[in-house]
Tab-separated table of C-alpha atoms in Angstrom:
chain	number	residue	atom	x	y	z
A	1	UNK	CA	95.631	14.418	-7.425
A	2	UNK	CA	95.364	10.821	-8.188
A	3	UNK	CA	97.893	8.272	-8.958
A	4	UNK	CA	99.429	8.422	-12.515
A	5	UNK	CA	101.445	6.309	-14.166
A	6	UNK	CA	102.452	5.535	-17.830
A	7	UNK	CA	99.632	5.595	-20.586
A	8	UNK	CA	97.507	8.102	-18.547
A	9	UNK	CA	96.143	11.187	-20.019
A	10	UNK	CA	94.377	14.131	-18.974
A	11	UNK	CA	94.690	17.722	-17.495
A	12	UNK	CA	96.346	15.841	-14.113
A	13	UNK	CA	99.014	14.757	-16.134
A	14	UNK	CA	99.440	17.689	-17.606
A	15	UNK	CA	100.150	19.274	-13.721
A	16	UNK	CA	102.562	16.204	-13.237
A	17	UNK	CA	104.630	17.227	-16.249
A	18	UNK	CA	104.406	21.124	-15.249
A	19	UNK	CA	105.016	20.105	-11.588
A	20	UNK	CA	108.355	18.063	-12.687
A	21	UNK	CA	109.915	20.750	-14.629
A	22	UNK	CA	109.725	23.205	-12.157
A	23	UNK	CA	111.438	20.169	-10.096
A	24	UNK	CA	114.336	20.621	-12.653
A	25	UNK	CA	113.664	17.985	-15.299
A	26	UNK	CA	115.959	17.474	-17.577
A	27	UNK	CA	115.393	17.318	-20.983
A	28	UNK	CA	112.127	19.641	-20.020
A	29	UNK	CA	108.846	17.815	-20.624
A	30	UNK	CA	106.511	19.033	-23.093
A	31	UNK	CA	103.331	19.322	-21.289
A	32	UNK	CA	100.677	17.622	-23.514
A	33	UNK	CA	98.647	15.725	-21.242
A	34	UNK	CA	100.378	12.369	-22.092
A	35	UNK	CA	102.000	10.045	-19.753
A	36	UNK	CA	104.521	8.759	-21.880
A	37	UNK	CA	108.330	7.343	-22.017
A	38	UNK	CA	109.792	10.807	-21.269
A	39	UNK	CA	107.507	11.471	-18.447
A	40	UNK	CA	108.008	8.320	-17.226
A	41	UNK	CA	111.933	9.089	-17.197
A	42	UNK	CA	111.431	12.236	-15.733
A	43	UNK	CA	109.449	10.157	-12.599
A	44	UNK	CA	112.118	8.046	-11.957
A	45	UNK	CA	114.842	10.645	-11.975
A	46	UNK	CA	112.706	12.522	-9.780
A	47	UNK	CA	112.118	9.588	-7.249
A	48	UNK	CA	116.139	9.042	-7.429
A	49	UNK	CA	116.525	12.954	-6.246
A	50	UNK	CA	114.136	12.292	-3.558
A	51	UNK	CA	115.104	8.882	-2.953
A	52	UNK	CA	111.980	7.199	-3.036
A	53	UNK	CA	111.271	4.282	-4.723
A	54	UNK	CA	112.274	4.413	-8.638
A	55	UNK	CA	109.386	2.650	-9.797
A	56	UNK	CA	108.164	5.309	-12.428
A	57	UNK	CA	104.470	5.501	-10.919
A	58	UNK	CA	103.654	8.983	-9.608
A	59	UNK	CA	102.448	7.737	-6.155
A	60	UNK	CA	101.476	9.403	-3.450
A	61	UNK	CA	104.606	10.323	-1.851
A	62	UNK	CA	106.009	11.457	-5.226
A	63	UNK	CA	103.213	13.846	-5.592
A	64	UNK	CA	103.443	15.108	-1.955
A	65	UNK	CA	107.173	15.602	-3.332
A	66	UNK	CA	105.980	17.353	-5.852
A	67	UNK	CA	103.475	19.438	-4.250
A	68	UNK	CA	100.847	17.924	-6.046
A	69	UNK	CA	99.329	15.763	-2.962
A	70	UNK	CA	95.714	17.002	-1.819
A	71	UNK	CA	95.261	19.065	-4.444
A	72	UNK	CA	92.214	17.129	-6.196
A	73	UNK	CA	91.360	17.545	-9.650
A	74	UNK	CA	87.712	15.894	-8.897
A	75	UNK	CA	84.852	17.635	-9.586
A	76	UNK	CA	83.489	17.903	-6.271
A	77	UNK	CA	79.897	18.125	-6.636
A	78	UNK	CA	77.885	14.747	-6.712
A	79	UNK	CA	77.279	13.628	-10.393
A	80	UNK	CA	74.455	15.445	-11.852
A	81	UNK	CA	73.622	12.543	-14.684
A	82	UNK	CA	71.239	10.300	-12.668
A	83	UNK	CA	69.956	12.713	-11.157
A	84	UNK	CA	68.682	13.688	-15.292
A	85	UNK	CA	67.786	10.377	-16.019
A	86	UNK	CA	65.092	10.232	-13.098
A	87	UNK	CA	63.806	13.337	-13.721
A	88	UNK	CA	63.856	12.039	-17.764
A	89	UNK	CA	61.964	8.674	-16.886
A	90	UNK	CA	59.244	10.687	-14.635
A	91	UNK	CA	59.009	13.049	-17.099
A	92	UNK	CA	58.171	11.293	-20.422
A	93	UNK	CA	55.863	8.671	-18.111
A	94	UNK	CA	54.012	11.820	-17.128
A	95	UNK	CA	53.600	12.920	-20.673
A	96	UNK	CA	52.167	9.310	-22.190
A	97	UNK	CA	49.903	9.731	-19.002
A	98	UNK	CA	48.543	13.483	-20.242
A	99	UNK	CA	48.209	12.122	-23.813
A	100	UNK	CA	46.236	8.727	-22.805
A	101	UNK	CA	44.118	10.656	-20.227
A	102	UNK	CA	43.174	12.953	-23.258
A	103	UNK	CA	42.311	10.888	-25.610
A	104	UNK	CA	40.064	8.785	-23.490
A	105	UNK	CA	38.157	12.467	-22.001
A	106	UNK	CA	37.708	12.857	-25.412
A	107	UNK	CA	35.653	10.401	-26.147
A	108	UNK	CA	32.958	11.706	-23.297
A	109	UNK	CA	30.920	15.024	-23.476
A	110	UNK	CA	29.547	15.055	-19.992
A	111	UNK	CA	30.622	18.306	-18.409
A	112	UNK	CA	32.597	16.695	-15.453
A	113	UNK	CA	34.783	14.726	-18.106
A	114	UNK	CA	35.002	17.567	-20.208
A	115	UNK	CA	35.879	19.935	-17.165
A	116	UNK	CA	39.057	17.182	-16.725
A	117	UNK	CA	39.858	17.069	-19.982
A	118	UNK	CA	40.999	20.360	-20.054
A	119	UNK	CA	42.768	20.782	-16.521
A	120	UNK	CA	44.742	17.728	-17.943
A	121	UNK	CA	45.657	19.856	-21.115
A	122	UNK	CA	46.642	22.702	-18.826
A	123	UNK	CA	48.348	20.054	-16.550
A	124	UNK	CA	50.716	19.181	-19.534
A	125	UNK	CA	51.508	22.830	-20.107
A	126	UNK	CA	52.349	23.603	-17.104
A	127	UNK	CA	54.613	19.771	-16.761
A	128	UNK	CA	56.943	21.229	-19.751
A	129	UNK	CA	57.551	24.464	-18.054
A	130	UNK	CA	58.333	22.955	-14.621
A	131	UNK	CA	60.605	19.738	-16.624
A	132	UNK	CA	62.742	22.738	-18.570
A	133	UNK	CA	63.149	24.451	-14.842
A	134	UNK	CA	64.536	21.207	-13.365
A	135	UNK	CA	66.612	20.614	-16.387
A	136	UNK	CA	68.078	23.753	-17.077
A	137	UNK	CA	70.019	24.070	-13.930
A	138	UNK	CA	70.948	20.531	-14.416
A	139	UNK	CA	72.205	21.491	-17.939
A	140	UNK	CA	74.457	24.554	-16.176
A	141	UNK	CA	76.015	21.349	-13.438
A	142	UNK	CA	77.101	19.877	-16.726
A	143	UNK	CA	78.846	22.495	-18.434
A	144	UNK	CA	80.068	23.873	-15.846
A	145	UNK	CA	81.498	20.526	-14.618
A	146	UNK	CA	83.281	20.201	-17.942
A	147	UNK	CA	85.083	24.170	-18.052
A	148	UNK	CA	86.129	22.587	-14.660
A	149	UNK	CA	87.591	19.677	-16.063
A	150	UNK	CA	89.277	21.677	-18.961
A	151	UNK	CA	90.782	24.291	-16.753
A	152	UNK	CA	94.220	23.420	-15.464
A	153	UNK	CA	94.981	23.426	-11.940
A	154	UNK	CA	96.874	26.392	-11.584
A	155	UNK	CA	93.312	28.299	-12.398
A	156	UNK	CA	92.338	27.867	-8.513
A	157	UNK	CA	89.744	31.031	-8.507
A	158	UNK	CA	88.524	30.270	-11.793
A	159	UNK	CA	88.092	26.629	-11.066
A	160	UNK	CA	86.371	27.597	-6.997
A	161	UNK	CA	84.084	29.993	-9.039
A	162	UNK	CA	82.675	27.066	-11.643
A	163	UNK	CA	81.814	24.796	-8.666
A	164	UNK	CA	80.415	27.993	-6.637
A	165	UNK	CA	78.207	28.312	-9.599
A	166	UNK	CA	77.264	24.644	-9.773
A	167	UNK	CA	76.200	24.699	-6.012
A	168	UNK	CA	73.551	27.830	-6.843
A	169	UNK	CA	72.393	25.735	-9.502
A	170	UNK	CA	71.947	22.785	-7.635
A	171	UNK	CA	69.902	24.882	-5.155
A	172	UNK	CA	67.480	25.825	-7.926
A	173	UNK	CA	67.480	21.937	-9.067
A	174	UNK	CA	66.186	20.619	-5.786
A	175	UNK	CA	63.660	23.584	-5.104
A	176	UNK	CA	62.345	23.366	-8.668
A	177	UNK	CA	62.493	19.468	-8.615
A	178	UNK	CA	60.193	19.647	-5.528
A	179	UNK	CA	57.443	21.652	-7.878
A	180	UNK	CA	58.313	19.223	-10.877
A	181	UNK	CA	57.829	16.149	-8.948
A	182	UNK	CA	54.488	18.149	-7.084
A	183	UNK	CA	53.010	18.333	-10.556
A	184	UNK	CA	53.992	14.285	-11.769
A	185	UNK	CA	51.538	13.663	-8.249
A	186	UNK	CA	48.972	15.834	-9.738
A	187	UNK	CA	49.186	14.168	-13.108
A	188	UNK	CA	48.233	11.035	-11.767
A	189	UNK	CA	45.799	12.808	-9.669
A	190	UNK	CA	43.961	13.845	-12.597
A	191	UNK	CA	44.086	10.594	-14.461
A	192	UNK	CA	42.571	8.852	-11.440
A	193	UNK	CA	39.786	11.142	-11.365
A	194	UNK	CA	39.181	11.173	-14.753
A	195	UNK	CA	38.870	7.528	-14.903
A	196	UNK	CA	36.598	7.195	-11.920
A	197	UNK	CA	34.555	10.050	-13.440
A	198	UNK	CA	33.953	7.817	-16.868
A	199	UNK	CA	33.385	5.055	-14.235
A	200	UNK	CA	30.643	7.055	-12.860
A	201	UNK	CA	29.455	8.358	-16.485
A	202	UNK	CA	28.086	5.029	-17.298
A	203	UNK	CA	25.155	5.225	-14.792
A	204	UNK	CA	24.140	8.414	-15.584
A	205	UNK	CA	21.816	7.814	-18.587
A	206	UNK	CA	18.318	8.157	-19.117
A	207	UNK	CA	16.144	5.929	-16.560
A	208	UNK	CA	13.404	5.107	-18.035
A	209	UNK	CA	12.513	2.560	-20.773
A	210	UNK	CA	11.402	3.276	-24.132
A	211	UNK	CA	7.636	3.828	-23.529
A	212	UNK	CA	6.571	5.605	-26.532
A	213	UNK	CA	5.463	3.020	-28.876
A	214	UNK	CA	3.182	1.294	-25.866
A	215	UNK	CA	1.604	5.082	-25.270
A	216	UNK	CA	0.899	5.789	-28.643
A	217	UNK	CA	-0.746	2.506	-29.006
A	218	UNK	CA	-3.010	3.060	-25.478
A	219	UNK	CA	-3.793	5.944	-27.300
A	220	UNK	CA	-5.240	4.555	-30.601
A	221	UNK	CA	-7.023	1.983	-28.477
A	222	UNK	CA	-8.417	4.671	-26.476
A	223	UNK	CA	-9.746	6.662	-29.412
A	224	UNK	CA	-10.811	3.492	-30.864
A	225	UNK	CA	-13.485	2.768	-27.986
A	226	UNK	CA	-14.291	6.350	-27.106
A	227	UNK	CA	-15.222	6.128	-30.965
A	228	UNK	CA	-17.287	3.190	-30.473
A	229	UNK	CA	-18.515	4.442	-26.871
A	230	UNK	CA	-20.563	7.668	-29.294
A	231	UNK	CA	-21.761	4.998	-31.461
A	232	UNK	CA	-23.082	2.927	-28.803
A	233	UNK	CA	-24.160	5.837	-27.291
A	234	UNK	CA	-26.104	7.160	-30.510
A	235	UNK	CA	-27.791	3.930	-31.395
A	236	UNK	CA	-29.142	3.451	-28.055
A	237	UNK	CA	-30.451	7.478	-27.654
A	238	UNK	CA	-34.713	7.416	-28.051
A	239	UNK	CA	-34.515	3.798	-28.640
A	240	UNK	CA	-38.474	2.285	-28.862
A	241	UNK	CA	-37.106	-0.204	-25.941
A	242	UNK	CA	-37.031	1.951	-22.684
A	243	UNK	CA	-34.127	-0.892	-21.756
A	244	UNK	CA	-31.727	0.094	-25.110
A	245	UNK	CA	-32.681	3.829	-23.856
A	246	UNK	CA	-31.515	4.128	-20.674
A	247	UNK	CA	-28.621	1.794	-21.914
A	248	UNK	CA	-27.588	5.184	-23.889
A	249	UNK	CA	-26.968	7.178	-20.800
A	250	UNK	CA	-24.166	4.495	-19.111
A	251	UNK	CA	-22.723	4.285	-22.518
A	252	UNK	CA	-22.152	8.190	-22.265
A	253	UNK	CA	-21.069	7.995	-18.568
A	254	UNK	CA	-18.581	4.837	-19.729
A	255	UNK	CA	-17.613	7.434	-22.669
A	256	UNK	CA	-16.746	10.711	-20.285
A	257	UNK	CA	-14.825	8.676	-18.013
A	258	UNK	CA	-12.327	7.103	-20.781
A	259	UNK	CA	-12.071	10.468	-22.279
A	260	UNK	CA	-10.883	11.713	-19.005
A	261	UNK	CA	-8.879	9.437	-18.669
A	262	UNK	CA	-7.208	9.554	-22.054
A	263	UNK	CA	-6.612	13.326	-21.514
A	264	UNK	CA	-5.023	12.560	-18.060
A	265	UNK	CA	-2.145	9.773	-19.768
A	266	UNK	CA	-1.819	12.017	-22.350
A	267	UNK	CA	-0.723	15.144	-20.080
A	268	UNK	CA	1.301	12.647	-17.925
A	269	UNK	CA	3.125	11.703	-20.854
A	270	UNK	CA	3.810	15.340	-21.728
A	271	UNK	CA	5.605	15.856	-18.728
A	272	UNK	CA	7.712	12.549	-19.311
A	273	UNK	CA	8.738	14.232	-22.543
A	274	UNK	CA	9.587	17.073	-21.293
A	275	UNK	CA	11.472	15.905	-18.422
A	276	UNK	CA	13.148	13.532	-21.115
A	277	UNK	CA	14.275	16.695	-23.490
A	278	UNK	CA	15.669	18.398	-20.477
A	279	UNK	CA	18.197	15.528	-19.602
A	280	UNK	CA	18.926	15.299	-22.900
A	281	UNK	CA	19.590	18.920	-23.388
A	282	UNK	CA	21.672	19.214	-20.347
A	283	UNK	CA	23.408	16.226	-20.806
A	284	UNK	CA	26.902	17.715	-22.203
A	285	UNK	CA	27.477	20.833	-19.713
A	286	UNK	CA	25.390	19.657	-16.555
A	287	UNK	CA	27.452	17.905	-13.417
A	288	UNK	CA	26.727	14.025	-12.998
A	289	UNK	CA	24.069	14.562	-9.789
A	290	UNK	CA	22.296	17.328	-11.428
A	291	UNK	CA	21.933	14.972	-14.305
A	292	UNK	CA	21.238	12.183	-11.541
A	293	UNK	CA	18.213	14.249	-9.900
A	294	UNK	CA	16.576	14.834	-13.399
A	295	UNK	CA	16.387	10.937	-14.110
A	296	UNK	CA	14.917	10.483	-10.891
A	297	UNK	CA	12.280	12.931	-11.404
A	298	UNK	CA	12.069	11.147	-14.865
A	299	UNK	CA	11.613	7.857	-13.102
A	300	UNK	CA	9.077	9.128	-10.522
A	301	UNK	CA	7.001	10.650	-13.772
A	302	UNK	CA	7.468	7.044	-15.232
A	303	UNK	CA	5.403	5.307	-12.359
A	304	UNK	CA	2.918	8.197	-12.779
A	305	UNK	CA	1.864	7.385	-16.831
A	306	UNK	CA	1.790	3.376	-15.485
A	307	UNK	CA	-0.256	4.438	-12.990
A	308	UNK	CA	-2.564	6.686	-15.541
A	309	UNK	CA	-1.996	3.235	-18.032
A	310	UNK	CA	-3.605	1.051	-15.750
A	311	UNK	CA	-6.191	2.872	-15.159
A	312	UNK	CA	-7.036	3.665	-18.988
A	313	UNK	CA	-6.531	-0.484	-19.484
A	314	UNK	CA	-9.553	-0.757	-17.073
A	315	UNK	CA	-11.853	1.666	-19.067
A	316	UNK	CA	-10.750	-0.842	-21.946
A	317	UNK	CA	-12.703	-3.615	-20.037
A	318	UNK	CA	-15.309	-1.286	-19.003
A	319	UNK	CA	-15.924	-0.302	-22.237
A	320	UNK	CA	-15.564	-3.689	-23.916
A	321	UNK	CA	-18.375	-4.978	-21.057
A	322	UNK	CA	-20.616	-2.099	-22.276
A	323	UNK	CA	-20.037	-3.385	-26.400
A	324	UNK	CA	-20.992	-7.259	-25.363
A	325	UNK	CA	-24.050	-5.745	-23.465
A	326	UNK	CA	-25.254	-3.426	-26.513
A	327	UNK	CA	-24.978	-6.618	-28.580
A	328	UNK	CA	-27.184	-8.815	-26.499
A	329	UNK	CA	-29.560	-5.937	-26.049
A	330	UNK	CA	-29.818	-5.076	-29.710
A	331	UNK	CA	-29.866	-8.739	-30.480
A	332	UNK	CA	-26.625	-9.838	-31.742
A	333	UNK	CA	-24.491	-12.354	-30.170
A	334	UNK	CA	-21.515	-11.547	-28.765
């Protein structure tokens, strides 16, 4: 028992008052918990009896007179409240972690995001259920810690039992803080992969440039001169002049070759669309490489309908040379 002295209150001083009337104080003391005038009185009788020092403060040789000395009224166990707070602090950082972490996941479809997104959500779950099992048991330290405090110290079993209790509870504490604190790690785990992943998401989009508009205009030009090529071709056919005659037959030669190669950019281009639709479709539930290796084939393909476009820009010339020869020929300048 500590040191009490005059204006103290508590369940100790309640055992002081207890402990002096079995000592024969006289008038008895009404045990109420207060360190008062009377109990003060009672003190220094008691330290006359036992000549100690009358100073009115039970000390420590007045409560070895007593029988009080040794006999602690502290709560043995370490104090349970910081303990809370940490776990507290970790706790609701954890949880503004899950709820940022979602929120940004959610504003990505790619499947690895996506795939994230959700073992974040189950993360969170599974954070609450492992934060009640740490503070639970830290709960039971508390109450238990205050029956202790309320029970007077006569109740030695009762009291032994309570802090017997406490210590099973504080077993479960640390083995369940080691799974709580496992999870915060794999919290931030998440988040850091998450953000990396949305780091990564921003390369993976379609390779190529928009090519459309230049293809579809090849194409009209390329229908325009194959147009022109039959004309040519036609005007020329059982001319009088055996020149503008045989002029016919290279105009149909120029003709097939542009045609073929009209039909070859346009079945390049095909492909490019097709390779473009799958990318497109697979875009939300296909992993970043996957995705990766289609643009690359898409890429590839791109080179391909360049390659096919430069070739169907020099049947442009070659046709254009064969419509300034048909107008010298047939006599109009060029």
């Amino acid at each position: 028992m500590k040191t009490q002295k005059k204006g103290a209150k508590g369940t100790q001083v309640k055992e002081l008052q207890g402990a002096l009337n079995k000592a024969g104080a006289r008038p008895k003391l009404k045990t109420d918990g207060k360190f008062g005038d009377k109990t003060e009185t009672a003190v220094k009788t008691f330290q006359k009896k036992s000549r100690l020092k009358r100073s009115g403060v039970a000390c420590e040789k007045t409560l070895t007179a007593l029988g009080l000395a040794g006999k602690t009224r502290n709560w043995p166990l370490d104090d349970v409240l910081t303990d809370r707070r940490e776990v507290d602090k970790h706790y609701v950082n954890a949880r503004k972690i899950v709820k940022a972490t979602i929120a940004l996941a959610s504003k990505h479809k790619a499947y690895s995001i996506t795939k994230l997104k959700e073992e974040m959500q189950k993360a969170g779950k599974t954070l609450d259920k492992v934060y009640a099992g740490v503070v639970d048991p830290l709960s039971d330290i508390g109450f238990a810690e205050h029956k202790f405090d309320q029970l007077p110290f006569s109740e030695v079993r009762k009291r032994e039992a309570l802090v017997a209790q406490a210590k099973k509870k504080l077993g479960v504490f640390s083995d369940n803080s080691a799974v709580f604190y496992g999870h915060i790690i794999n919290v931030g785990r998440i988040e850091s992969e998450t953000k990396s992943a949305i780091g990564k998401r921003s390369r993976v989009v379609w390779p190529v440039p928009k090519y459309y508009p230049v293809f579809k205009r090849n194409l009209r030009r390329l229908e325009a001169v194959k147009e022109r090529m039959q004309e040519i071709q036609s005007d020329c056919y059982g001319h009088e002049n055996p020149e503008v005659n045989a002029f016919a037959d290279k105009a149909l030669k120029v003709y097939s070759a542009t045609d073929k190669a009209y039909v070859s950019y346009e079945a390049e281009n095909m492909i490019l669309d097709d390779i473009k639709q799958e990318f497109e479709r697979n875009f939300k539930t296909m992993r970043d490489d996957d995705l990766l290796k289609i643009g690359e084939r898409g890429k590839k393909q791109y080179q391909k309908l360049l390659a096919e476009a430069r070739i169907c820009i020099d049947h442009l010339k070659k046709c254009w040379e064969i419509e300034k020869q048909h107008r010298k020929l047939i006599g109009f300048a060029v």
